[in-house]
CSV table of C-alpha atoms in Angstrom, one decimal:
chain,number,residue,atom,x,y,z
A,1361,MET,CA,-23.3,14.6,23.7
A,1362,SER,CA,-19.9,12.8,24.6
A,1363,LEU,CA,-18.1,14.3,27.5
A,1364,ASP,CA,-14.8,12.3,26.8
A,1365,ILE,CA,-12.0,14.5,25.8
A,1366,GLY,CA,-10.9,12.4,23.4
A,1367,VAL,CA,-14.0,12.0,21.4
A,1368,TRP,CA,-14.1,16.0,21.2
A,1369,ILE,CA,-10.9,15.9,19.8
A,1370,GLY,CA,-11.5,13.3,17.3
A,1371,ALA,CA,-14.3,14.7,16.6
A,1372,LEU,CA,-13.4,18.4,15.7
A,1373,LEU,CA,-10.5,16.9,13.8
A,1374,THR,CA,-12.8,15.1,11.8
A,1375,LEU,CA,-14.7,18.4,11.0
A,1376,GLY,CA,-11.6,20.0,9.7
A,1377,ILE,CA,-10.9,17.3,7.6
A,1378,PHE,CA,-14.4,17.7,6.2
A,1379,SER,CA,-14.3,21.5,6.2
A,1380,PHE,CA,-12.2,20.8,2.6
A,1381,LEU,CA,-15.2,19.9,1.1
A,1382,TYR,CA,-16.2,23.8,1.2
A,1383,ARG,CA,-13.1,24.5,-0.1
A,1384,ASP,CA,-9.2,25.2,1.2
A,1385,ASN,CA,-9.7,26.6,4.6
A,1386,PRO,CA,-7.4,27.5,7.4
A,1387,PHE,CA,-9.0,25.0,9.4
A,1388,TYR,CA,-8.1,22.2,7.0
A,1389,LYS,CA,-4.9,23.4,6.8
A,1390,LEU,CA,-4.0,22.9,10.7
A,1391,CYS,CA,-5.7,19.5,10.7
A,1392,GLU,CA,-3.7,18.3,7.2
A,1393,SER,CA,-0.2,19.4,9.6
A,1394,ILE,CA,-1.2,17.6,12.5
A,1395,PHE,CA,-1.8,14.9,10.5
A,1396,VAL,CA,1.6,15.1,8.8
A,1397,GLY,CA,3.4,15.4,12.2
A,1398,VAL,CA,1.4,12.8,14.2
A,1399,SER,CA,1.8,10.4,11.7
A,1400,ALA,CA,5.3,10.8,11.3
A,1401,GLY,CA,6.1,10.9,14.9
A,1402,TYR,CA,3.9,7.7,14.9
A,1403,TRP,CA,5.8,5.7,12.2
A,1404,PHE,CA,9.2,6.7,13.8
A,1405,CYS,CA,8.0,5.1,17.3
A,1406,VAL,CA,6.8,2.0,16.0
A,1407,PHE,CA,10.0,1.2,13.8
A,1408,PHE,CA,12.1,2.2,16.8
A,1409,PHE,CA,10.1,-0.1,19.1
A,1410,ASP,CA,9.4,-2.8,16.5
A,1411,ASN,CA,12.7,-3.0,14.8
A,1412,MET,CA,15.3,-1.3,16.2
A,1413,VAL,CA,14.7,-2.5,20.2
A,1414,ARG,CA,13.2,-5.8,19.6
A,1415,LYS,CA,14.9,-6.7,16.4
A,1416,PHE,CA,18.0,-5.1,16.8
A,1417,TYR,CA,18.9,-4.5,20.7
A,1418,PHE,CA,17.4,-7.6,22.2
A,1419,GLY,CA,19.3,-9.7,19.2
A,1420,VAL,CA,23.0,-8.0,19.9
A,1421,PHE,CA,21.5,-7.9,23.9
A,1422,PRO,CA,19.1,-10.7,24.5
A,1423,SER,CA,17.4,-10.8,27.5
A,1424,GLU,CA,17.5,-14.2,28.4
A,1425,ALA,CA,20.1,-16.5,29.1
A,1426,GLY,CA,21.1,-18.9,26.6
A,1427,ILE,CA,20.1,-16.8,23.7
A,1428,GLU,CA,23.4,-16.1,21.4
A,1429,PRO,CA,24.0,-12.5,20.6
A,1430,LYS,CA,23.6,-12.0,17.0
A,1431,TYR,CA,26.3,-9.6,16.3
A,1432,PHE,CA,25.8,-9.4,12.6
A,1433,LEU,CA,22.8,-7.2,13.0
A,1434,ILE,CA,25.5,-4.5,14.1
A,1435,VAL,CA,26.6,-4.5,10.4
A,1436,GLY,CA,22.7,-3.8,9.6
A,1437,ALA,CA,22.7,-0.9,11.8
A,1438,VAL,CA,26.0,0.2,10.4
A,1439,LEU,CA,24.4,0.4,7.4
A,1440,GLY,CA,21.3,1.6,8.5
A,1441,ALA,CA,23.3,4.9,9.5
A,1442,LEU,CA,24.9,5.3,6.6
A,1443,MET,CA,21.6,6.0,5.3
A,1444,LEU,CA,21.5,9.2,8.0
A,1445,THR,CA,24.6,10.5,5.6
A,1446,ARG,CA,21.7,11.8,3.1
A,1447,LEU,CA,21.4,15.1,5.8
A,1448,ILE,CA,25.1,15.6,4.9
A,1449,PRO,CA,25.5,17.1,1.5
A,1450,SER,CA,29.3,16.7,1.3
A,1451,ILE,CA,29.3,12.6,1.8
A,1452,GLY,CA,25.5,12.2,1.1
A,1453,TRP,CA,26.7,9.6,-1.7
A,1454,ILE,CA,27.5,6.9,0.8
A,1455,SER,CA,23.7,6.6,1.3
A,1456,ARG,CA,23.6,4.9,-2.0
A,1457,TRP,CA,25.1,2.1,-0.3
A,1458,PRO,CA,22.3,1.1,2.2
A,1459,LEU,CA,19.8,2.6,-0.6
A,1460,SER,CA,21.4,-0.2,-3.4
A,1461,PHE,CA,21.1,-3.0,-0.6
A,1462,ILE,CA,17.2,-2.1,0.1
A,1463,VAL,CA,17.2,-1.7,-4.4
A,1464,GLY,CA,18.6,-5.0,-4.5
A,1465,ALA,CA,17.5,-7.2,-2.1
A,1466,THR,CA,14.0,-6.1,-3.7
A,1467,ALA,CA,15.0,-6.8,-7.2
A,1468,GLY,CA,15.9,-10.1,-6.4
A,1469,LEU,CA,12.7,-10.7,-4.0
A,1470,TYR,CA,10.2,-9.7,-6.0
A,1471,MET,CA,11.6,-11.4,-9.5
A,1472,MET,CA,11.0,-14.7,-8.2
A,1473,LEU,CA,7.9,-13.9,-6.2
A,1474,PHE,CA,6.0,-12.3,-8.9
A,1475,PHE,CA,7.1,-14.8,-11.3
A,1476,VAL,CA,5.9,-17.7,-9.3
A,1477,SER,CA,3.0,-16.1,-8.1
A,1478,ASN,CA,1.6,-13.5,-10.8
A,1479,GLY,CA,3.3,-15.7,-13.7
A,1480,LEU,CA,3.5,-19.5,-13.3
A,1481,ASN,CA,0.7,-20.0,-10.7
A,1482,GLN,CA,-1.7,-17.5,-13.0
A,1483,VAL,CA,-0.6,-19.6,-16.2
A,1484,ALA,CA,-1.1,-22.6,-14.2
A,1485,ASP,CA,-5.0,-21.9,-13.4
A,1486,THR,CA,-5.7,-20.8,-16.9
A,1487,MET,CA,-4.2,-23.5,-18.5
A,1488,LEU,CA,-6.9,-26.3,-17.5
A,1489,PRO,CA,-8.8,-28.5,-19.4
A,1490,LEU,CA,-12.1,-26.5,-20.9
A,1491,TYR,CA,-14.5,-29.8,-20.4
A,1492,ARG,CA,-15.4,-29.4,-16.9
A,1493,GLU,CA,-17.2,-32.2,-15.1
A,1494,THR,CA,-19.1,-32.3,-11.4
A,1495,ALA,CA,-18.3,-34.5,-8.2
A,1496,GLY,CA,-20.1,-37.1,-10.0
A,1497,GLY,CA,-18.5,-37.0,-12.8
A,1498,ASP,CA,-21.2,-35.6,-15.5
A,1499,PHE,CA,-20.6,-32.5,-17.6
A,1500,ASP,CA,-20.8,-29.2,-15.9
A,1501,PRO,CA,-22.2,-26.8,-18.4
A,1502,ALA,CA,-21.9,-23.6,-15.9
A,1503,GLU,CA,-18.3,-24.7,-15.1
A,1504,THR,CA,-17.1,-25.2,-18.4
A,1505,LEU,CA,-18.3,-21.8,-19.7
A,1506,GLY,CA,-16.7,-20.1,-17.1
A,1507,THR,CA,-13.3,-22.0,-17.6
A,1508,ILE,CA,-13.7,-20.8,-21.5
A,1509,LEU,CA,-14.1,-17.4,-20.5
A,1510,VAL,CA,-11.6,-17.3,-18.1
A,1511,PHE,CA,-9.0,-18.8,-20.6
A,1512,ILE,CA,-10.5,-16.5,-23.6
A,1513,GLY,CA,-10.3,-13.5,-21.3
A,1514,THR,CA,-6.8,-13.9,-20.4
A,1515,PHE,CA,-5.5,-14.8,-23.5
A,1516,THR,CA,-6.9,-12.2,-24.8
A,1517,GLY,CA,-6.4,-9.3,-22.1
A,1518,LEU,CA,-2.5,-10.3,-22.9
A,1519,ILE,CA,-3.2,-9.8,-26.5
A,1520,TYR,CA,-4.0,-6.4,-25.6
A,1521,PHE,CA,-1.0,-5.7,-24.0
A,1522,PHE,CA,1.2,-6.6,-26.4
A,1523,PHE,CA,2.6,-3.6,-28.1
A,1524,SER,CA,5.3,-4.6,-30.3
A,1525,LYS,CA,2.7,-5.5,-33.1
A,1526,GLU,CA,0.1,-3.4,-34.3
A,1527,HIS,CA,-3.5,-3.7,-33.1
A,1528,LYS,CA,-4.8,-4.9,-36.5
A,1529,GLY,CA,-7.0,-7.6,-38.5
A,1530,LEU,CA,-7.4,-10.9,-36.2
A,1531,PHE,CA,-4.8,-9.9,-33.7
A,1532,GLY,CA,-6.9,-6.1,-33.3
A,1533,GLY,CA,-10.0,-8.1,-32.8
A,1534,ALA,CA,-8.6,-10.0,-30.3
A,1535,ALA,CA,-7.1,-7.2,-28.1
A,1536,ARG,CA,-10.8,-5.4,-28.6
A,1537,VAL,CA,-12.0,-8.8,-27.0
A,1538,GLY,CA,-9.4,-8.2,-24.2
A,1539,ILE,CA,-10.2,-5.1,-24.0
A,1540,PHE,CA,-13.9,-5.8,-23.2
A,1541,PHE,CA,-12.7,-7.9,-20.2
A,1542,LEU,CA,-10.1,-5.5,-18.7
A,1543,MET,CA,-13.1,-2.8,-18.8
A,1544,VAL,CA,-15.0,-5.2,-16.8
A,1545,THR,CA,-12.3,-6.0,-14.7
A,1546,PHE,CA,-12.0,-1.6,-13.9
A,1547,GLY,CA,-15.8,-1.6,-13.5
A,1548,ALA,CA,-15.4,-3.9,-10.6
A,1549,ALA,CA,-12.5,-2.5,-9.4
A,1550,PHE,CA,-14.5,0.7,-9.4
A,1551,GLY,CA,-17.1,-0.6,-7.9
A,1552,TYR,CA,-15.1,-1.7,-5.1
A,1553,THR,CA,-12.9,1.4,-4.2
A,1554,VAL,CA,-16.5,3.4,-4.5
A,1555,MET,CA,-18.0,0.8,-1.4
A,1556,SER,CA,-14.7,0.9,0.5
A,1557,ARG,CA,-14.5,4.7,0.7
A,1558,MET,CA,-18.5,4.8,1.1
A,1559,SER,CA,-18.1,2.4,4.1
A,1560,LEU,CA,-15.1,5.0,5.6
A,1561,LEU,CA,-17.4,7.8,5.4
A,1562,ILE,CA,-20.7,5.8,7.0
A,1563,GLY,CA,-18.3,5.1,9.8
A,1564,ARG,CA,-17.2,8.6,10.4
A,1565,MET,CA,-20.5,9.9,10.3
A,1566,ASP,CA,-21.7,7.2,12.8
A,1567,PHE,CA,-18.9,8.4,14.8
A,1568,LEU,CA,-20.1,11.7,14.8
A,1569,PHE,CA,-23.7,11.5,15.0
A,1570,ARG,CA,-23.4,8.1,17.9
A,1571,ASP,CA,-20.0,8.7,19.3
A,1572,TRP,CA,-20.0,12.5,20.0
A,1573,LEU,CA,-23.6,14.1,19.7
A,1574,GLY,CA,-25.0,11.0,20.5
A,1575,LEU,CA,-28.1,11.4,18.3
A,1576,LEU,CA,-28.2,7.6,17.7
A,1577,GLY,CA,-29.4,5.2,19.9
B,1302,MET,CA,33.4,4.4,-5.5
B,1303,ARG,CA,30.7,6.2,-6.1
B,1304,ARG,CA,28.9,3.9,-8.0
B,1305,GLU,CA,30.9,0.5,-8.4
B,1306,VAL,CA,30.2,-0.1,-4.8
B,1307,PRO,CA,26.5,0.5,-5.0
B,1308,LEU,CA,26.3,-1.9,-8.4
B,1309,LEU,CA,28.2,-4.2,-6.7
B,1310,ILE,CA,26.1,-4.4,-3.4
B,1311,THR,CA,22.8,-4.2,-5.6
B,1312,PHE,CA,24.0,-7.2,-7.9
B,1313,ILE,CA,25.3,-9.2,-4.9
B,1314,THR,CA,21.9,-8.7,-2.7
B,1315,GLY,CA,19.9,-9.0,-5.9
B,1316,VAL,CA,21.5,-12.4,-6.8
B,1317,VAL,CA,21.4,-14.1,-3.2
B,1318,PHE,CA,17.4,-13.4,-2.9
B,1319,ALA,CA,16.9,-14.6,-6.3
B,1320,LEU,CA,19.1,-17.6,-6.2
B,1321,SER,CA,17.8,-18.3,-2.4
B,1322,TYR,CA,14.6,-18.8,-3.9
B,1323,PHE,CA,15.9,-22.0,-5.4
B,1324,ILE,CA,18.6,-23.1,-2.7
B,1325,PRO,CA,16.6,-22.3,0.6
B,1326,GLY,CA,18.8,-24.0,3.3
B,1327,GLY,CA,22.9,-24.2,3.3
B,1328,TRP,CA,24.9,-21.0,3.2
B,1329,LEU,CA,22.9,-19.0,0.6
B,1330,GLY,CA,19.4,-19.7,2.7
B,1331,GLN,CA,21.5,-18.1,6.0
B,1332,THR,CA,23.0,-15.2,4.1
B,1333,GLU,CA,19.4,-14.6,3.1
B,1334,ARG,CA,18.2,-14.5,6.3
B,1335,VAL,CA,20.7,-12.2,8.3
B,1336,PHE,CA,20.2,-9.6,4.8
B,1337,GLY,CA,16.5,-9.8,6.0
B,1338,ASP,CA,17.0,-8.7,9.2
B,1339,TRP,CA,19.5,-6.0,8.0
B,1340,ILE,CA,16.5,-4.9,5.5
B,1341,THR,CA,14.4,-4.6,8.9
B,1342,ILE,CA,17.2,-2.2,10.5
B,1343,VAL,CA,18.2,-0.1,7.2
B,1344,GLN,CA,14.0,0.0,7.1
B,1345,ALA,CA,14.1,1.9,10.6
B,1346,PHE,CA,16.8,4.1,10.0
B,1347,ALA,CA,15.0,4.8,6.4
B,1348,VAL,CA,12.1,6.0,8.3
B,1349,TRP,CA,14.2,8.1,10.5
B,1350,LEU,CA,15.7,9.7,7.9
B,1351,GLY,CA,12.2,10.6,6.6
B,1352,VAL,CA,11.4,12.1,10.2
B,1353,LEU,CA,14.7,14.2,10.3
B,1354,ASN,CA,14.2,15.3,7.2
B,1355,LEU,CA,10.6,16.9,7.4
B,1356,LEU,CA,11.8,18.2,10.9
B,1357,LYS,CA,14.6,20.0,9.0
B,1358,ILE,CA,12.5,21.2,6.2
B,1359,SER,CA,10.0,22.8,8.8
B,1360,LEU,CA,12.7,24.3,11.1
B,1361,ILE,CA,13.8,26.2,7.7
B,1362,LYS,CA,10.6,27.2,7.0
B,1363,ILE,CA,10.0,28.4,10.4
B,1364,GLN,CA,12.8,30.1,10.3
B,1365,ARG,CA,13.0,32.0,7.0
B,1366,LYS,CA,9.6,32.7,8.4
B,1367,GLU,CA,7.9,31.8,4.8
B,1368,HIS,CA,4.5,32.0,3.3
B,1369,ASP,CA,2.1,29.9,5.8
B,1370,TRP,CA,5.3,29.0,8.4
B,1371,GLY,CA,2.6,28.5,11.4
B,1372,TYR,CA,1.2,25.2,10.0
B,1373,SER,CA,5.5,24.3,9.9
B,1374,VAL,CA,5.5,24.8,13.5
B,1375,VAL,CA,2.4,22.8,13.7
B,1376,ILE,CA,4.0,20.2,12.1
B,1377,ALA,CA,7.2,20.2,14.0
B,1378,VAL,CA,5.2,20.3,17.5
B,1379,CYS,CA,3.2,17.3,16.8
B,1380,LEU,CA,6.0,15.1,15.4
B,1381,VAL,CA,8.2,16.0,18.5
B,1382,GLY,CA,4.7,15.8,20.6
B,1383,THR,CA,4.2,12.3,19.4
B,1384,ILE,CA,7.4,11.1,19.1
B,1385,ALA,CA,8.3,12.4,23.3
B,1386,ALA,CA,4.9,10.3,24.1
B,1387,GLY,CA,5.5,7.5,22.6
B,1388,MET,CA,9.3,7.7,24.2
B,1389,TYR,CA,7.4,7.9,27.4
B,1390,SER,CA,5.1,5.1,26.9
B,1391,GLY,CA,7.4,2.6,25.2
B,1392,PHE,CA,10.4,3.2,29.2
B,1393,ALA,CA,8.0,3.9,31.5
B,1394,PRO,CA,8.1,1.0,33.7
B,1395,GLN,CA,4.3,1.2,34.4
B,1396,PHE,CA,3.5,0.2,30.8
B,1397,GLU,CA,4.4,-3.2,29.8
B,1398,SER,CA,4.3,-1.8,25.8
B,1399,PHE,CA,4.5,1.5,24.0
B,1400,ARG,CA,1.2,0.3,22.8
B,1401,ASP,CA,-0.9,-0.4,25.9
B,1402,PRO,CA,-4.5,1.2,25.9
B,1403,GLU,CA,-3.4,3.4,28.5
B,1404,THR,CA,-0.6,4.8,27.0
B,1405,PRO,CA,-0.5,8.7,26.0
B,1406,PHE,CA,1.0,7.3,23.0
B,1407,ASN,CA,-2.2,4.9,22.2
B,1408,PHE,CA,-4.6,8.2,23.1
B,1409,ILE,CA,-2.6,9.8,20.3
B,1410,PHE,CA,-3.3,6.6,18.4
B,1411,ARG,CA,-7.2,6.3,18.9
B,1412,ASN,CA,-8.0,10.3,18.8
B,1413,ILE,CA,-5.8,12.3,16.6
B,1414,PHE,CA,-3.8,9.4,13.9
B,1415,ALA,CA,-7.1,7.2,13.2
B,1416,PRO,CA,-10.0,9.7,12.9
B,1417,LEU,CA,-8.0,11.8,11.0
B,1418,GLY,CA,-6.3,8.8,8.7
B,1419,ALA,CA,-9.8,7.5,8.4
B,1420,THR,CA,-11.4,11.0,7.6
B,1421,MET,CA,-9.0,11.6,5.0
B,1422,PHE,CA,-9.9,8.4,2.9
B,1423,ALA,CA,-13.3,9.1,3.5
B,1424,ILE,CA,-13.2,12.3,2.2
B,1425,LEU,CA,-12.6,10.7,-1.0
B,1426,ALA,CA,-15.6,9.1,-1.2
B,1427,PHE,CA,-17.3,12.8,-2.3
B,1428,TYR,CA,-14.6,13.0,-5.8
B,1429,VAL,CA,-15.2,9.5,-6.2
B,1430,ALA,CA,-18.8,10.7,-6.7
B,1431,SER,CA,-18.2,13.0,-9.2
B,1432,ALA,CA,-15.8,10.8,-10.7
B,1433,SER,CA,-18.6,8.4,-11.1
B,1434,TYR,CA,-20.6,10.7,-13.1
B,1435,ARG,CA,-17.6,11.6,-15.5
B,1436,ALA,CA,-17.0,7.9,-16.0
B,1437,PHE,CA,-20.8,6.7,-16.5
B,1438,ARG,CA,-21.5,8.6,-18.6
B,1439,ALA,CA,-21.4,6.3,-20.9
B,1440,ARG,CA,-19.8,7.8,-24.2
B,1441,ASN,CA,-18.8,4.7,-25.8
B,1442,ARG,CA,-18.7,1.1,-25.9
B,1443,GLU,CA,-15.6,0.8,-23.7
B,1444,ALA,CA,-17.5,3.3,-20.7
B,1445,THR,CA,-20.9,1.4,-21.2
B,1446,ILE,CA,-19.2,-1.9,-20.2
B,1447,LEU,CA,-17.3,-0.4,-17.0
B,1448,LEU,CA,-20.7,1.3,-15.8
B,1449,ILE,CA,-22.6,-2.2,-16.4
B,1450,ALA,CA,-20.3,-3.9,-14.6
B,1451,SER,CA,-19.3,-1.8,-11.8
B,1452,PHE,CA,-23.4,-1.0,-11.0
B,1453,PHE,CA,-24.0,-4.8,-10.8
B,1454,VAL,CA,-21.0,-5.3,-8.7
B,1455,MET,CA,-22.0,-2.2,-6.4
B,1456,GLY,CA,-25.8,-3.2,-6.3
B,1457,GLY,CA,-25.4,-6.8,-5.8
B,1458,ARG,CA,-22.4,-7.0,-3.1
B,1459,VAL,CA,-25.0,-5.0,-1.0
B,1460,PRO,CA,-28.4,-6.3,-0.7
B,1461,LEU,CA,-29.3,-3.4,-2.6
B,1462,LEU,CA,-31.0,-4.2,-6.0
B,1463,ASP,CA,-31.6,-7.7,-4.6
B,1464,SER,CA,-33.9,-5.7,-1.9
B,1465,ILE,CA,-35.3,-3.2,-5.1
B,1466,PHE,CA,-36.6,-6.1,-7.3
B,1467,MET,CA,-37.9,-8.5,-4.6
B,1468,PRO,CA,-41.2,-8.5,-5.7
B,1469,ILE,CA,-40.2,-9.4,-9.2
B,1470,ILE,CA,-37.0,-11.5,-8.9
B,1471,ASP,CA,-36.6,-13.7,-5.9
B,1472,GLY,CA,-34.0,-14.8,-3.9
B,1473,THR,CA,-30.2,-13.7,-4.4
B,1474,PHE,CA,-30.1,-13.3,-8.1
B,1475,PHE,CA,-28.1,-10.3,-8.0
B,1476,ALA,CA,-25.5,-11.2,-5.5
B,1477,ASP,CA,-25.2,-14.4,-7.6
B,1478,PHE,CA,-24.6,-12.1,-11.0
B,1479,ALA,CA,-22.4,-9.9,-9.4
B,1480,GLY,CA,-20.5,-13.6,-7.6
B,1481,TRP,CA,-20.3,-14.1,-11.1
B,1482,ILE,CA,-18.4,-11.5,-12.9
B,1483,MET,CA,-16.4,-11.3,-10.0
B,1484,SER,CA,-15.3,-15.1,-10.6
B,1485,TYR,CA,-14.8,-15.2,-14.1
B,1486,PRO,CA,-14.9,-12.2,-16.4
B,1487,VAL,CA,-13.2,-10.3,-13.8
B,1488,THR,CA,-10.6,-12.9,-12.9
B,1489,ALA,CA,-9.4,-13.5,-16.2
B,1490,GLY,CA,-8.8,-9.6,-16.5
B,1491,GLN,CA,-7.0,-9.5,-13.6
B,1492,ARG,CA,-5.0,-12.8,-14.5
B,1493,ALA,CA,-4.1,-10.5,-18.0
B,1494,ILE,CA,-2.9,-7.7,-15.8
B,1495,ALA,CA,-1.2,-9.8,-13.2
B,1496,ILE,CA,0.7,-12.3,-15.6
B,1497,GLY,CA,1.8,-8.4,-17.1
B,1498,ILE,CA,2.8,-7.0,-13.7
B,1499,ALA,CA,4.9,-10.3,-13.4
B,1500,LEU,CA,6.7,-10.1,-16.9
B,1501,GLY,CA,7.2,-6.3,-16.4
B,1502,ILE,CA,8.7,-6.5,-12.7
B,1503,MET,CA,11.0,-9.6,-13.9
B,1504,ALA,CA,12.2,-7.4,-16.6
B,1505,SER,CA,13.0,-4.5,-14.5
B,1506,SER,CA,14.2,-6.3,-11.5
B,1507,LEU,CA,16.6,-8.0,-14.0
B,1508,ARG,CA,18.0,-4.5,-15.2
B,1509,VAL,CA,18.5,-3.7,-11.6
B,1510,ILE,CA,20.3,-6.4,-10.6
B,1511,LEU,CA,22.5,-6.3,-13.8
B,1512,GLY,CA,23.4,-2.7,-13.6
B,1513,ILE,CA,21.8,-1.8,-16.5
B,1514,GLU,CA,18.9,0.5,-14.8
B,1515,ARG,CA,20.9,2.9,-12.1
B,1516,SER,CA,18.1,5.3,-11.5
B,1517,HIS,CA,18.5,4.5,-7.8
B,1518,ILE,CA,22.3,5.3,-7.7
B,1519,GLY,CA,21.6,8.7,-9.5
B,1520,GLY,CA,21.6,7.3,-12.9
B,1521,GLY,CA,24.1,7.9,-15.6
B,1522,ASN,CA,27.5,5.8,-16.0
């Protein structure tokens, strides 16, 4: 059994969270409250040192000679400070200014990023010649079949998401094929989710039985 | 002031970020970089706002002695304690950074934050198991397809199926089959979803930039 105080704290907190599997209880609620408080404090410190100290403070007051101070960062700090007005109800509406800045920037940035990466690039990778050849110039049946499958799956999947026309007749048939591909995708995603959660669970069990109790070699 | 200024700010920042994709250099690119720096700083204040709000709510609950107020004491103490540990770790001269392995802040991260976070997600494994039971009852054709796909992906990505069927099927048949599923049918489905997301984000971003969508400033006219 471990004699490290840190391991003991980690182990007791792990057991506290696992106790929820029995039912909601004070031990779980205590660990949950610790998690809420610690994680809020953790992110506060991370953003304080990474964004405020490193980016803002050392930007405006460079620590090395010869580096130009970036006074324009003060405007960002003023904008950020306006966000705190939300805590004062009478002037809380001012906090919409920095919020609008973030929302506008995100909208403009994501509009182009998603248009290129999720839109244009995906379409370009789908609109390929269906007849595929090996490096030696021979017919490649496996790659050809795969390319056809990807083309049909993408096209019919998009048809399924097109709700302006009723899914009947040929259009409805194509939408049903699209559902088939989407279900395979969701099945794979589900499988990966199960595996990742199991992996975390194994990690926690390994911590309890190896690091804390020392039962595993 | 209350509506026009936020709409104008949204429009200007949105247009700057969208246009700077096409004109990355010059004053437009420079403005985009300045705006990017401002965002980093505003983000920090946004986190502060969240933390201060959490503290305010917890203190009000303690003051009014509401139901389960004792847990609010735990939240407030842990919050203030972690911040105090972080500030000490960041400013004390014996440490190079607040992330140094010897700092109290790192002790909290390693022994409280990381185990709690990992266990919170690990506990979902049990609920995923019950969700699997409901999903895998294969009541219709779509559920059957989902079942088959997840069965082969799970069994193929770890050497489970290949080990079980080793006496009958030699090699890595199931691992290869899982790879094939991921490379073709799953890619097709993901592309359809990705293109749909792109169209949706473009439409909603345009609505936000042009001021048609106003929920972030409280909605209405």
